[in-house]
Amino acid sequence: MGRDIPELADDSLFVEKINQTFTAAEAGLVGRAHAFFIEKKCVDDSAGYHAANLLFEQEADAVAIAASLLAPLLWQKLASLDEIREHSGPTVAATLENLHPPFTSHDDGRPYRHKEIQEILGAIGGTPRKALLFISFRLLALKRAMPPRSASVRNLAQETLDLLVPIANRLSMGDLRRRLEDACFRILDPDKYAYLKERVAPIQAEDDKYLRILLDGVQRLLGNNGIAGRVQGRTKSLYSIQRKMTRTGRSLKEIMDRVGLRVIVASVPECYAVLGLLHAHFKPIPGTFDDYIGLPKDNGYQSLHTCVYPIREISHKPIEFQVRTELMHLEAEHGTAAHWRYKSEAEAADRDRQRVQWMRGLVHQHAEAPSSEAFVELLHRQVFQDHLVVFGNGGRIVRLAEKATVRDYLTIANIEAPQGAEVKVNGRAAAPDHPLRDGDSVEVLTGDAPNGPIQSYGPLWALEATYSAGPRLKDTEPKSSALRGKSQENRHA
């Protein structure tokens, strides 16, 4: 669905793309926004077109694309929110309300301040569309920043890396998150970015030869077994490569020590069928299998992960496979942007509700944080660090920090255990200070029936449990693998 900007700038082609993508009513909404955009003669009309293009790539809905065209009018005071509401309806207007321009920063030497973070969290709260729009326009602003880059632009990049990248990750905007990371890397350390790009190119070219052979082979394997699916190669972003080199002390050659393939099929049963075929035709490496379908990640990510030994006649590198459905792929790459494509409106609404709750919790927690730096550190710990997975009453899934106890579980899961209530871990009575392990089952008995959860904002990590425990496509976080180090490496890849 990719489009280039010259094509979008041709009004007739833009309208044609709208009509091909959306229903008549949805196309009418975007068409009216486009006509209003043209009528107002926006000074920088490329911003709206670029944003619309980016959101088309993210599989966004008609409301988000209409709002992307109208946002520059609002910021340049060429149209009021009331005019937009009258012209494009209350949903588009609500999406743009309090959405301040995402490309302003500060020159006082600090990457962010309490006020700026509070403004950003306020601007992107309410509906996930607000976060999608803000992050998309921020990405465009970073990509348009030309050298030499001012302190203001560098602060904007650092703020993005510290605040918007983890939020994009938690909202499952995988593609936007990777683009943000590389754009910030290019601004904050241009020499290292250029050097790494040059060094990665020949390694990637060699891997691409290997991948072409594998793509054909795996596609034939699917066809011979009556499975309709598509196979893609996977490449690491420059930022993720640099981050792993810094964190692990390993060389570039060691970081790029394997190749990645993604298999996308129609259904969950086919995912497991493909996994069986891969393990039958290749030799799996022990300890590298993760079932993110049965236990997805906190942000809703779902896939089966496995790694197999290399095919020596072709390459010395092991092969990492991800197996997922089309819907899981949409969720992993575009997250909330693509929720309108779900067959179940209730499921999409539930995911958005969980994300809205999480975003509101961020506002609450930032207001109580001792400093902006402490809040950012807490946010990164919540989004990127490993957690224990504990199963509560009724199969509820709760994520806890390492070394958590039964008392921590009761606090984080918002469960009020009355005086005299009995808590069992794996069927055995346990004291409040009993340490929990990954995969433990915790049951709270209050006589006649287990007590249910109580809604509370609680601490930030408690919000994580509340956000994670709702219904999924069939998702949640993985149990620890034998290669915990490798799993941790891949959480943010």
CSV table of C-alpha atoms in Angstrom, one decimal:
chain,number,residue,atom,x,y,z
A,1,MET,CA,0.0,0.0,0.0
A,2,GLY,CA,3.1,2.3,-0.2
A,3,ARG,CA,2.7,5.6,-2.1
A,4,ASP,CA,5.3,8.2,-3.0
A,5,ILE,CA,4.6,11.9,-2.3
A,6,PRO,CA,4.5,13.1,-5.9
A,7,GLU,CA,1.7,10.6,-6.5
A,8,LEU,CA,-0.1,11.7,-3.4
A,9,ALA,CA,0.3,15.3,-4.4
A,10,ASP,CA,-1.7,14.6,-7.6
A,11,ASP,CA,-5.2,15.2,-6.3
A,12,SER,CA,-7.0,12.8,-8.6
A,13,LEU,CA,-4.6,10.0,-7.8
A,14,PHE,CA,-4.9,10.7,-4.1
A,15,VAL,CA,-8.7,10.5,-4.3
A,16,GLU,CA,-8.4,7.3,-6.3
A,17,LYS,CA,-6.2,5.7,-3.6
A,18,ILE,CA,-8.8,6.7,-1.0
A,19,ASN,CA,-11.6,5.1,-2.9
A,20,GLN,CA,-9.6,1.9,-3.4
A,21,THR,CA,-8.8,1.6,0.3
A,22,PHE,CA,-12.0,2.6,2.1
A,23,THR,CA,-15.8,2.1,2.0
A,24,ALA,CA,-17.8,4.8,0.4
A,25,ALA,CA,-18.6,6.5,3.7
A,26,GLU,CA,-15.0,6.4,4.9
A,27,ALA,CA,-13.7,7.6,1.5
A,28,GLY,CA,-16.2,10.5,1.7
A,29,LEU,CA,-14.8,11.5,5.1
A,30,VAL,CA,-11.1,11.5,3.8
A,31,GLY,CA,-12.2,13.2,0.6
A,32,ARG,CA,-13.9,16.0,2.4
A,33,ALA,CA,-10.9,16.6,4.6
A,34,HIS,CA,-8.7,16.6,1.5
A,35,ALA,CA,-10.9,19.2,-0.2
A,36,PHE,CA,-10.9,21.3,2.9
A,37,PHE,CA,-7.1,21.0,3.0
A,38,ILE,CA,-6.8,22.2,-0.6
A,39,GLU,CA,-9.3,25.0,-0.1
A,40,LYS,CA,-7.4,26.5,2.9
A,41,LYS,CA,-4.1,26.5,0.9
A,42,CYS,CA,-1.9,25.3,3.7
A,43,VAL,CA,1.6,27.0,3.7
A,44,ASP,CA,3.5,23.7,4.0
A,45,ASP,CA,1.1,21.4,2.2
A,46,SER,CA,3.8,18.6,2.1
A,47,ALA,CA,3.4,18.0,5.8
A,48,GLY,CA,-0.2,16.8,5.5
A,49,TYR,CA,0.5,14.8,2.4
A,50,HIS,CA,3.6,13.1,4.0
A,51,ALA,CA,1.6,12.3,7.1
A,52,ALA,CA,-1.3,10.9,5.1
A,53,ASN,CA,1.2,8.8,3.1
A,54,LEU,CA,2.9,7.5,6.3
A,55,LEU,CA,-0.5,6.6,7.8
A,56,PHE,CA,-1.6,4.8,4.7
A,57,GLU,CA,1.6,2.7,5.1
A,58,GLN,CA,0.6,2.0,8.7
A,59,GLU,CA,-2.8,0.7,7.6
A,60,ALA,CA,-4.5,3.5,9.5
A,61,ASP,CA,-8.2,4.2,9.4
A,62,ALA,CA,-10.1,7.0,7.6
A,63,VAL,CA,-10.4,9.1,10.7
A,64,ALA,CA,-6.6,9.1,11.3
A,65,ILE,CA,-5.8,10.0,7.7
A,66,ALA,CA,-8.4,12.7,7.6
A,67,ALA,CA,-7.0,14.1,10.8
A,68,SER,CA,-3.5,14.0,9.4
A,69,LEU,CA,-4.5,16.3,6.5
A,70,LEU,CA,-6.3,18.7,8.8
A,71,ALA,CA,-3.8,18.9,11.7
A,72,PRO,CA,-1.4,21.4,9.8
A,73,LEU,CA,-4.4,23.7,9.2
A,74,LEU,CA,-5.1,23.8,12.9
A,75,TRP,CA,-1.4,24.4,13.9
A,76,GLN,CA,-1.1,27.2,11.3
A,77,LYS,CA,-4.4,28.7,12.5
A,78,LEU,CA,-5.9,28.3,9.0
A,79,ALA,CA,-8.9,26.6,10.5
A,80,SER,CA,-10.4,26.3,14.0
A,81,LEU,CA,-11.4,23.2,15.8
A,82,ASP,CA,-15.1,24.2,15.5
A,83,GLU,CA,-14.7,24.6,11.7
A,84,ILE,CA,-13.1,21.1,11.5
A,85,ARG,CA,-15.9,19.7,13.7
A,86,GLU,CA,-18.5,21.2,11.4
A,87,HIS,CA,-16.8,20.1,8.2
A,88,SER,CA,-15.4,16.6,9.2
A,89,GLY,CA,-17.5,15.6,12.2
A,90,PRO,CA,-16.9,15.2,16.0
A,91,THR,CA,-14.6,12.1,15.8
A,92,VAL,CA,-12.0,13.9,13.7
A,93,ALA,CA,-12.3,17.0,15.8
A,94,ALA,CA,-11.9,15.0,19.0
A,95,THR,CA,-8.8,13.4,17.6
A,96,LEU,CA,-7.2,16.8,16.9
A,97,GLU,CA,-8.3,18.4,20.2
A,98,ASN,CA,-5.3,19.4,22.3
A,99,LEU,CA,-2.9,17.8,19.8
A,100,HIS,CA,-0.2,20.4,19.8
A,101,PRO,CA,2.6,20.4,17.1
A,102,PRO,CA,5.0,17.6,17.8
A,103,PHE,CA,8.1,19.3,16.4
A,104,THR,CA,8.7,22.0,19.0
A,105,SER,CA,11.5,21.6,21.5
A,106,HIS,CA,13.7,23.6,23.8
A,107,ASP,CA,17.3,24.8,23.8
A,108,ASP,CA,18.2,24.8,27.5
A,109,GLY,CA,20.5,21.8,27.3
A,110,ARG,CA,18.1,19.3,28.8
A,111,PRO,CA,16.4,16.8,26.5
A,112,TYR,CA,13.1,17.1,28.4
A,113,ARG,CA,11.4,18.8,31.3
A,114,HIS,CA,8.4,18.0,33.5
A,115,LYS,CA,6.2,20.4,31.6
A,116,GLU,CA,7.1,19.1,28.1
A,117,ILE,CA,6.4,15.5,29.2
A,118,GLN,CA,3.2,16.4,30.8
A,119,GLU,CA,2.1,18.2,27.6
A,120,ILE,CA,3.0,15.3,25.4
A,121,LEU,CA,1.2,12.8,27.6
A,122,GLY,CA,-1.8,15.1,27.6
A,123,ALA,CA,-1.7,15.5,23.9
A,124,ILE,CA,-1.6,11.8,23.1
A,125,GLY,CA,-4.0,10.6,25.7
A,126,GLY,CA,-7.7,9.9,25.1
A,127,THR,CA,-7.6,7.7,22.1
A,128,PRO,CA,-4.7,5.7,20.5
A,129,ARG,CA,-5.2,7.7,17.3
A,130,LYS,CA,-3.8,10.8,19.1
A,131,ALA,CA,-0.6,8.9,19.9
A,132,LEU,CA,-0.5,7.6,16.3
A,133,LEU,CA,-0.8,11.1,14.8
A,134,PHE,CA,1.7,12.7,17.2
A,135,ILE,CA,4.3,10.0,16.7
A,136,SER,CA,3.9,10.1,12.9
A,137,PHE,CA,4.3,13.9,12.7
A,138,ARG,CA,7.3,13.6,15.1
A,139,LEU,CA,8.9,11.0,12.8
A,140,LEU,CA,8.5,13.3,9.8
A,141,ALA,CA,10.0,16.2,11.7
A,142,LEU,CA,13.0,14.2,12.6
A,143,LYS,CA,13.5,12.9,9.1
A,144,ARG,CA,13.3,16.4,7.6
A,145,ALA,CA,16.0,17.8,10.0
A,146,MET,CA,19.0,18.6,7.9
A,147,PRO,CA,22.6,19.0,9.2
A,148,PRO,CA,24.0,20.9,10.8
A,149,ARG,CA,21.5,20.0,13.5
A,150,SER,CA,20.8,22.4,16.3
A,151,ALA,CA,20.7,21.6,20.0
A,152,SER,CA,16.9,21.9,19.7
A,153,VAL,CA,16.8,19.1,17.2
A,154,ARG,CA,19.1,16.9,19.2
A,155,ASN,CA,17.0,17.5,22.3
A,156,LEU,CA,13.9,16.6,20.2
A,157,ALA,CA,15.6,13.3,19.1
A,158,GLN,CA,16.6,12.5,22.7
A,159,GLU,CA,13.1,13.2,24.0
A,160,THR,CA,11.7,10.9,21.2
A,161,LEU,CA,14.1,8.1,22.1
A,162,ASP,CA,13.4,8.3,25.8
A,163,LEU,CA,9.7,8.9,25.8
A,164,LEU,CA,8.0,8.2,22.4
A,165,VAL,CA,9.9,5.1,21.5
A,166,PRO,CA,8.7,3.1,24.5
A,167,ILE,CA,5.2,4.4,24.1
A,168,ALA,CA,5.2,3.3,20.4
A,169,ASN,CA,6.5,-0.1,21.4
A,170,ARG,CA,3.8,-0.5,24.1
A,171,LEU,CA,1.1,0.5,21.6
A,172,SER,CA,2.6,-2.2,19.3
A,173,MET,CA,3.6,0.2,16.6
A,174,GLY,CA,6.6,-1.9,15.6
A,175,ASP,CA,7.3,-0.3,12.2
A,176,LEU,CA,7.0,3.3,13.5
A,177,ARG,CA,9.2,2.5,16.5
A,178,ARG,CA,12.0,1.2,14.4
A,179,ARG,CA,11.8,4.2,12.1
A,180,LEU,CA,11.9,6.6,15.1
A,181,GLU,CA,14.9,4.8,16.6
A,182,ASP,CA,17.0,5.0,13.4
A,183,ALA,CA,16.0,8.7,12.8
A,184,CYS,CA,17.1,9.6,16.3
A,185,PHE,CA,20.3,7.6,15.9
A,186,ARG,CA,21.1,9.5,12.7
A,187,ILE,CA,20.7,12.8,14.5
A,188,LEU,CA,22.3,12.0,17.9
A,189,ASP,CA,25.4,10.2,16.5
A,190,PRO,CA,25.6,10.9,12.7
A,191,ASP,CA,29.3,9.7,12.4
A,192,LYS,CA,28.6,6.3,14.1
A,193,TYR,CA,25.3,6.0,12.1
A,194,ALA,CA,27.1,6.5,8.8
A,195,TYR,CA,30.0,4.2,9.8
A,196,LEU,CA,27.7,1.4,10.9
A,197,LYS,CA,25.5,1.7,7.8
A,198,GLU,CA,28.6,1.3,5.6
A,199,ARG,CA,29.8,-1.7,7.6
A,200,VAL,CA,26.4,-3.4,7.7
A,201,ALA,CA,25.8,-3.1,3.9
A,202,PRO,CA,28.1,-5.9,2.7
A,203,ILE,CA,27.1,-8.3,5.5
A,204,GLN,CA,23.4,-7.6,4.6
A,205,ALA,CA,24.1,-8.2,0.9
A,206,GLU,CA,25.6,-11.6,1.7
A,207,ASP,CA,22.7,-12.4,4.0
A,208,ASP,CA,20.2,-11.4,1.2
A,209,LYS,CA,21.7,-14.1,-1.1
A,210,TYR,CA,21.1,-16.7,1.6
A,211,LEU,CA,17.6,-15.4,2.3
A,212,ARG,CA,16.6,-15.6,-1.4
A,213,ILE,CA,17.4,-19.3,-1.4
A,214,LEU,CA,15.6,-19.9,1.9
A,215,LEU,CA,12.5,-17.9,0.8
A,216,ASP,CA,12.1,-20.1,-2.2
A,217,GLY,CA,12.7,-23.3,-0.2
A,218,VAL,CA,10.3,-22.5,2.6
A,219,GLN,CA,7.6,-21.3,0.1
A,220,ARG,CA,7.8,-24.6,-1.7
A,221,LEU,CA,7.6,-26.4,1.7
A,222,LEU,CA,4.4,-24.6,2.5
A,223,GLY,CA,2.9,-25.3,-1.0
A,224,ASN,CA,3.8,-29.0,-0.9
A,225,ASN,CA,1.9,-29.3,2.4
A,226,GLY,CA,-1.2,-27.4,1.2
A,227,ILE,CA,-0.6,-24.3,3.3
A,228,ALA,CA,-1.2,-20.9,1.7
A,229,GLY,CA,1.2,-18.4,3.2
A,230,ARG,CA,3.9,-15.8,2.4
A,231,VAL,CA,7.5,-15.8,3.5
A,232,GLN,CA,9.5,-12.6,4.2
A,233,GLY,CA,13.1,-11.9,5.1
A,234,ARG,CA,13.8,-9.9,8.3
A,235,THR,CA,16.5,-7.3,8.8
A,236,LYS,CA,17.8,-5.6,11.9
A,237,SER,CA,17.6,-1.8,12.2
A,238,LEU,CA,20.8,0.1,12.6
A,239,TYR,CA,19.8,1.4,16.0
A,240,SER,CA,19.0,-2.1,17.3
A,241,ILE,CA,22.4,-3.4,16.1
A,242,GLN,CA,24.2,-0.5,17.8
A,243,ARG,CA,22.3,-0.9,21.0
A,244,LYS,CA,23.1,-4.7,21.2
A,245,MET,CA,26.7,-4.0,20.5
A,246,THR,CA,26.8,-1.4,23.3
A,247,ARG,CA,24.9,-3.6,25.8
A,248,THR,CA,26.6,-6.9,25.2
A,249,GLY,CA,30.1,-5.8,24.1
A,250,ARG,CA,29.9,-8.0,21.1
A,251,SER,CA,31.2,-7.2,17.7
A,252,LEU,CA,29.1,-6.4,14.6
A,253,LYS,CA,29.9,-9.8,13.2
A,254,GLU,CA,28.7,-11.5,16.4
A,255,ILE,CA,25.5,-9.4,16.4
A,256,MET,CA,24.7,-10.3,12.8
A,257,ASP,CA,25.3,-13.9,13.5
A,258,ARG,CA,22.0,-15.2,12.1
A,259,VAL,CA,19.4,-14.5,9.5
A,260,GLY,CA,15.7,-14.0,10.0
A,261,LEU,CA,12.6,-15.3,8.2
A,262,ARG,CA,9.0,-14.6,8.8
A,263,VAL,CA,6.2,-16.9,7.8
A,264,ILE,CA,2.7,-15.4,7.6
A,265,VAL,CA,-0.4,-17.7,7.3
A,266,ALA,CA,-4.1,-17.5,7.7
A,267,SER,CA,-4.9,-19.2,11.0
A,268,VAL,CA,-3.5,-20.1,14.4
A,269,PRO,CA,-3.6,-23.9,13.7
A,270,GLU,CA,-1.6,-23.3,10.5
A,271,CYS,CA,1.0,-21.4,12.7
A,272,TYR,CA,1.6,-24.6,14.7
A,273,ALA,CA,1.5,-26.8,11.5
A,274,VAL,CA,4.2,-24.6,10.0
A,275,LEU,CA,6.3,-24.9,13.2
A,276,GLY,CA,6.1,-28.7,12.9
A,277,LEU,CA,7.2,-28.6,9.3
A,278,LEU,CA,10.1,-26.3,10.1
A,279,HIS,CA,11.3,-28.6,12.9
A,280,ALA,CA,10.9,-31.6,10.7
A,281,HIS,CA,12.9,-30.2,7.8
A,282,PHE,CA,15.5,-28.3,9.8
A,283,LYS,CA,17.3,-29.1,13.0
A,284,PRO,CA,16.0,-26.9,15.9
A,285,ILE,CA,18.4,-25.4,18.3
A,286,PRO,CA,17.4,-26.4,21.9
A,287,GLY,CA,16.1,-23.6,24.1
A,288,THR,CA,15.3,-21.2,21.3
A,289,PHE,CA,11.6,-21.8,21.0
A,290,ASP,CA,9.1,-19.2,22.4
A,291,ASP,CA,5.4,-19.4,22.1
A,292,TYR,CA,4.2,-15.8,22.0
A,293,ILE,CA,0.8,-17.0,20.7
A,294,GLY,CA,-0.1,-18.9,23.9
A,295,LEU,CA,1.7,-16.2,26.0
A,296,PRO,CA,2.0,-13.0,24.1
A,297,LYS,CA,4.1,-9.9,25.1
A,298,ASP,CA,2.6,-7.1,27.1
A,299,ASN,CA,2.0,-5.0,24.0
A,300,GLY,CA,-0.1,-7.7,22.3
A,301,TYR,CA,2.7,-9.1,20.2
A,302,GLN,CA,2.1,-12.6,19.0
A,303,SER,CA,4.3,-15.1,17.0
A,304,LEU,CA,5.9,-18.4,17.3
A,305,HIS,CA,9.7,-18.0,17.5
A,306,THR,CA,12.2,-20.8,16.8
A,307,CYS,CA,15.8,-21.0,15.6
A,308,VAL,CA,17.3,-23.8,13.6
A,309,TYR,CA,20.9,-24.8,12.8
A,310,PRO,CA,22.4,-23.4,9.6
A,311,ILE,CA,22.4,-25.1,6.3
A,312,ARG,CA,26.1,-25.6,5.9
A,313,GLU,CA,26.0,-25.9,2.1
A,314,ILE,CA,24.5,-22.3,1.9
A,315,SER,CA,25.7,-20.4,5.0
A,316,HIS,CA,27.2,-20.8,8.4
A,317,LYS,CA,24.5,-18.7,10.1
A,318,PRO,CA,21.5,-20.2,12.0
A,319,ILE,CA,18.0,-19.2,10.9
A,320,GLU,CA,15.5,-17.5,13.1
A,321,PHE,CA,11.9,-18.1,12.2
A,322,GLN,CA,8.8,-16.1,13.2
A,323,VAL,CA,5.5,-17.7,12.4
A,324,ARG,CA,2.3,-15.6,12.7
A,325,THR,CA,-1.1,-15.0,11.2
A,326,GLU,CA,-2.0,-12.0,9.0
A,327,LEU,CA,-3.8,-10.3,11.9
A,328,MET,CA,-0.9,-10.9,14.3
A,329,HIS,CA,1.4,-9.3,11.6
A,330,LEU,CA,-0.8,-6.2,11.4
A,331,GLU,CA,-0.8,-6.0,15.2
A,332,ALA,CA,3.0,-6.4,15.5
A,333,GLU,CA,3.8,-3.9,12.8
A,334,HIS,CA,1.1,-1.3,13.1
A,335,GLY,CA,-0.7,-1.9,16.4
A,336,THR,CA,-3.5,0.4,17.1
A,337,ALA,CA,-3.3,2.0,13.7
A,338,ALA,CA,-4.7,-1.1,12.1
A,339,HIS,CA,-7.4,-2.0,14.6
A,340,TRP,CA,-10.2,-1.0,12.2
A,341,ARG,CA,-9.2,-4.0,10.0
A,342,TYR,CA,-10.2,-6.5,12.8
A,343,LYS,CA,-13.2,-8.6,11.9
A,344,SER,CA,-14.4,-8.2,15.5
A,345,GLU,CA,-15.1,-4.6,16.4
A,346,ALA,CA,-15.5,-5.6,20.1
A,347,GLU,CA,-12.0,-7.1,20.1
A,348,ALA,CA,-10.5,-3.9,18.5
A,349,ALA,CA,-12.4,-1.7,21.0
A,350,ASP,CA,-11.2,-3.8,23.9
A,351,ARG,CA,-7.6,-3.4,22.8
A,352,ASP,CA,-8.0,0.3,22.4
A,353,ARG,CA,-9.7,0.6,25.8
A,354,GLN,CA,-6.7,-1.2,27.5
A,355,ARG,CA,-4.3,1.1,25.8
A,356,VAL,CA,-6.2,4.2,26.7
A,357,GLN,CA,-6.2,3.0,30.3
A,358,TRP,CA,-2.5,2.5,30.2
A,359,MET,CA,-1.9,6.0,28.6
A,360,ARG,CA,-4.0,7.6,31.3
A,361,GLY,CA,-2.0,5.8,33.9
A,362,LEU,CA,1.2,7.3,32.5
A,363,VAL,CA,-0.2,10.9,33.1
A,364,HIS,CA,-1.1,9.9,36.6
A,365,GLN,CA,2.3,8.4,37.3
A,366,HIS,CA,4.3,11.2,35.7
A,367,ALA,CA,2.5,13.7,38.0
A,368,GLU,CA,3.6,11.7,41.0
A,369,ALA,CA,7.2,11.0,39.8
A,370,PRO,CA,10.0,12.7,41.8
A,371,SER,CA,11.6,13.8,38.5
A,372,SER,CA,11.3,13.5,34.7
A,373,GLU,CA,14.4,11.3,34.7
A,374,ALA,CA,12.9,8.9,37.2
A,375,PHE,CA,9.7,8.7,35.2
A,376,VAL,CA,11.6,7.9,32.0
A,377,GLU,CA,13.6,5.2,33.8
A,378,LEU,CA,10.4,3.7,35.2
A,379,LEU,CA,8.8,3.8,31.8
A,380,HIS,CA,11.7,2.0,30.1
A,381,ARG,CA,11.8,-0.6,32.9
A,382,GLN,CA,8.1,-1.3,32.5
A,383,VAL,CA,8.2,-1.6,28.7
A,384,PHE,CA,11.5,-3.3,28.0
A,385,GLN,CA,12.5,-5.4,31.0
A,386,ASP,CA,11.8,-9.0,31.4
A,387,HIS,CA,9.0,-10.0,33.9
A,388,LEU,CA,7.8,-13.1,35.6
A,389,VAL,CA,4.5,-14.5,34.3
A,390,VAL,CA,2.1,-15.6,37.1
A,391,PHE,CA,-1.3,-17.1,36.6
A,392,GLY,CA,-4.0,-15.8,39.0
A,393,ASN,CA,-7.6,-16.6,39.7
A,394,GLY,CA,-9.6,-17.8,36.7
A,395,GLY,CA,-6.4,-18.0,34.6
A,396,ARG,CA,-5.7,-14.3,34.8
A,397,ILE,CA,-2.2,-13.4,33.6
A,398,VAL,CA,-0.2,-11.0,35.8
A,399,ARG,CA,3.4,-9.8,35.1
A,400,LEU,CA,5.7,-9.1,38.0
A,401,ALA,CA,9.3,-8.0,38.5
A,402,GLU,CA,11.9,-10.6,39.2
A,403,LYS,CA,12.0,-11.7,42.9
A,404,ALA,CA,8.4,-10.7,43.4
A,405,THR,CA,6.5,-12.2,46.3
A,406,VAL,CA,2.9,-13.2,47.0
A,407,ARG,CA,2.4,-9.8,48.6
A,408,ASP,CA,3.6,-8.1,45.4
A,409,TYR,CA,1.2,-10.2,43.4
A,410,LEU,CA,-1.8,-9.1,45.6
A,411,THR,CA,-0.8,-5.4,45.3
A,412,ILE,CA,-0.1,-5.5,41.5
A,413,ALA,CA,-3.1,-7.5,40.6
A,414,ASN,CA,-5.3,-5.2,42.7
A,415,ILE,CA,-6.7,-8.1,44.7
A,416,GLU,CA,-7.9,-7.3,48.2
A,417,ALA,CA,-7.5,-10.4,50.3
A,418,PRO,CA,-9.8,-10.1,53.4
A,419,GLN,CA,-8.6,-11.0,56.9
A,420,GLY,CA,-8.1,-14.7,57.1
A,421,ALA,CA,-8.1,-15.4,53.3
A,422,GLU,CA,-5.8,-18.2,52.2
A,423,VAL,CA,-3.4,-17.8,49.3
A,424,LYS,CA,-2.1,-20.9,47.5
A,425,VAL,CA,0.8,-21.1,45.1
A,426,ASN,CA,0.7,-24.1,42.8
A,427,GLY,CA,-2.0,-25.6,45.2
A,428,ARG,CA,0.0,-25.2,48.4
A,429,ALA,CA,-0.6,-22.6,51.1
A,430,ALA,CA,1.9,-19.7,50.9
A,431,ALA,CA,2.9,-16.8,53.2
A,432,PRO,CA,2.8,-13.2,52.0
A,433,ASP,CA,6.6,-13.2,51.6
A,434,HIS,CA,6.7,-16.4,49.6
A,435,PRO,CA,8.9,-15.7,46.4
A,436,LEU,CA,7.2,-16.4,43.1
A,437,ARG,CA,8.7,-18.0,40.1
A,438,ASP,CA,7.9,-17.8,36.4
A,439,GLY,CA,4.8,-19.8,35.6
A,440,ASP,CA,3.5,-20.1,39.2
A,441,SER,CA,-0.2,-20.3,39.7
A,442,VAL,CA,-1.6,-18.2,42.5
A,443,GLU,CA,-5.1,-18.6,44.0
A,444,VAL,CA,-6.8,-16.4,46.6
A,445,LEU,CA,-9.5,-18.2,48.6
A,446,THR,CA,-12.0,-16.1,50.5
A,447,GLY,CA,-14.3,-18.9,51.7
A,448,ASP,CA,-17.0,-19.3,49.1
A,449,ALA,CA,-15.2,-17.9,46.1
A,450,PRO,CA,-12.0,-16.2,45.0
A,451,ASN,CA,-12.1,-12.5,45.4
A,452,GLY,CA,-12.0,-10.4,42.1
A,453,PRO,CA,-9.7,-7.6,41.1
A,454,ILE,CA,-10.3,-4.0,42.2
A,455,GLN,CA,-9.8,-1.2,39.8
A,456,SER,CA,-6.9,1.1,40.8
A,457,TYR,CA,-4.2,3.1,39.1
A,458,GLY,CA,-1.7,1.9,41.6
A,459,PRO,CA,2.0,2.1,40.8
A,460,LEU,CA,3.1,2.1,37.2
A,461,TRP,CA,4.1,-1.6,37.3
A,462,ALA,CA,0.6,-2.3,38.6
A,463,LEU,CA,-0.9,-0.6,35.5
A,464,GLU,CA,1.2,-3.0,33.5
A,465,ALA,CA,-0.6,-6.0,35.1
A,466,THR,CA,-4.0,-4.4,34.6
A,467,TYR,CA,-3.3,-3.6,31.0
A,468,SER,CA,-1.9,-7.0,30.2
A,469,ALA,CA,-4.6,-9.1,31.8
A,470,GLY,CA,-7.5,-8.3,29.5
A,471,PRO,CA,-8.7,-10.5,26.7
A,472,ARG,CA,-6.4,-10.9,23.6
A,473,LEU,CA,-6.4,-12.3,20.1
A,474,LYS,CA,-5.0,-15.1,22.1
A,475,ASP,CA,-1.9,-13.3,23.4
A,476,THR,CA,0.4,-12.7,26.5
A,477,GLU,CA,4.1,-12.7,27.7
A,478,PRO,CA,6.4,-15.6,27.2
A,479,LYS,CA,7.9,-17.9,29.8
A,480,SER,CA,11.6,-17.8,30.3
A,481,SER,CA,13.5,-19.7,27.7
A,482,ALA,CA,16.7,-21.6,28.3
A,483,LEU,CA,18.4,-18.8,26.4
A,484,ARG,CA,17.1,-16.0,28.5
A,485,GLY,CA,19.9,-13.7,27.4
A,486,LYS,CA,19.0,-14.2,23.7
A,487,SER,CA,15.3,-13.7,24.5
A,488,GLN,CA,16.0,-10.5,26.3
A,489,GLU,CA,18.1,-9.3,23.3
A,490,ASN,CA,15.1,-9.9,20.9
A,491,ARG,CA,12.4,-8.2,23.1
A,492,HIS,CA,13.1,-4.9,21.5
A,493,ALA,CA,14.3,-6.0,18.0
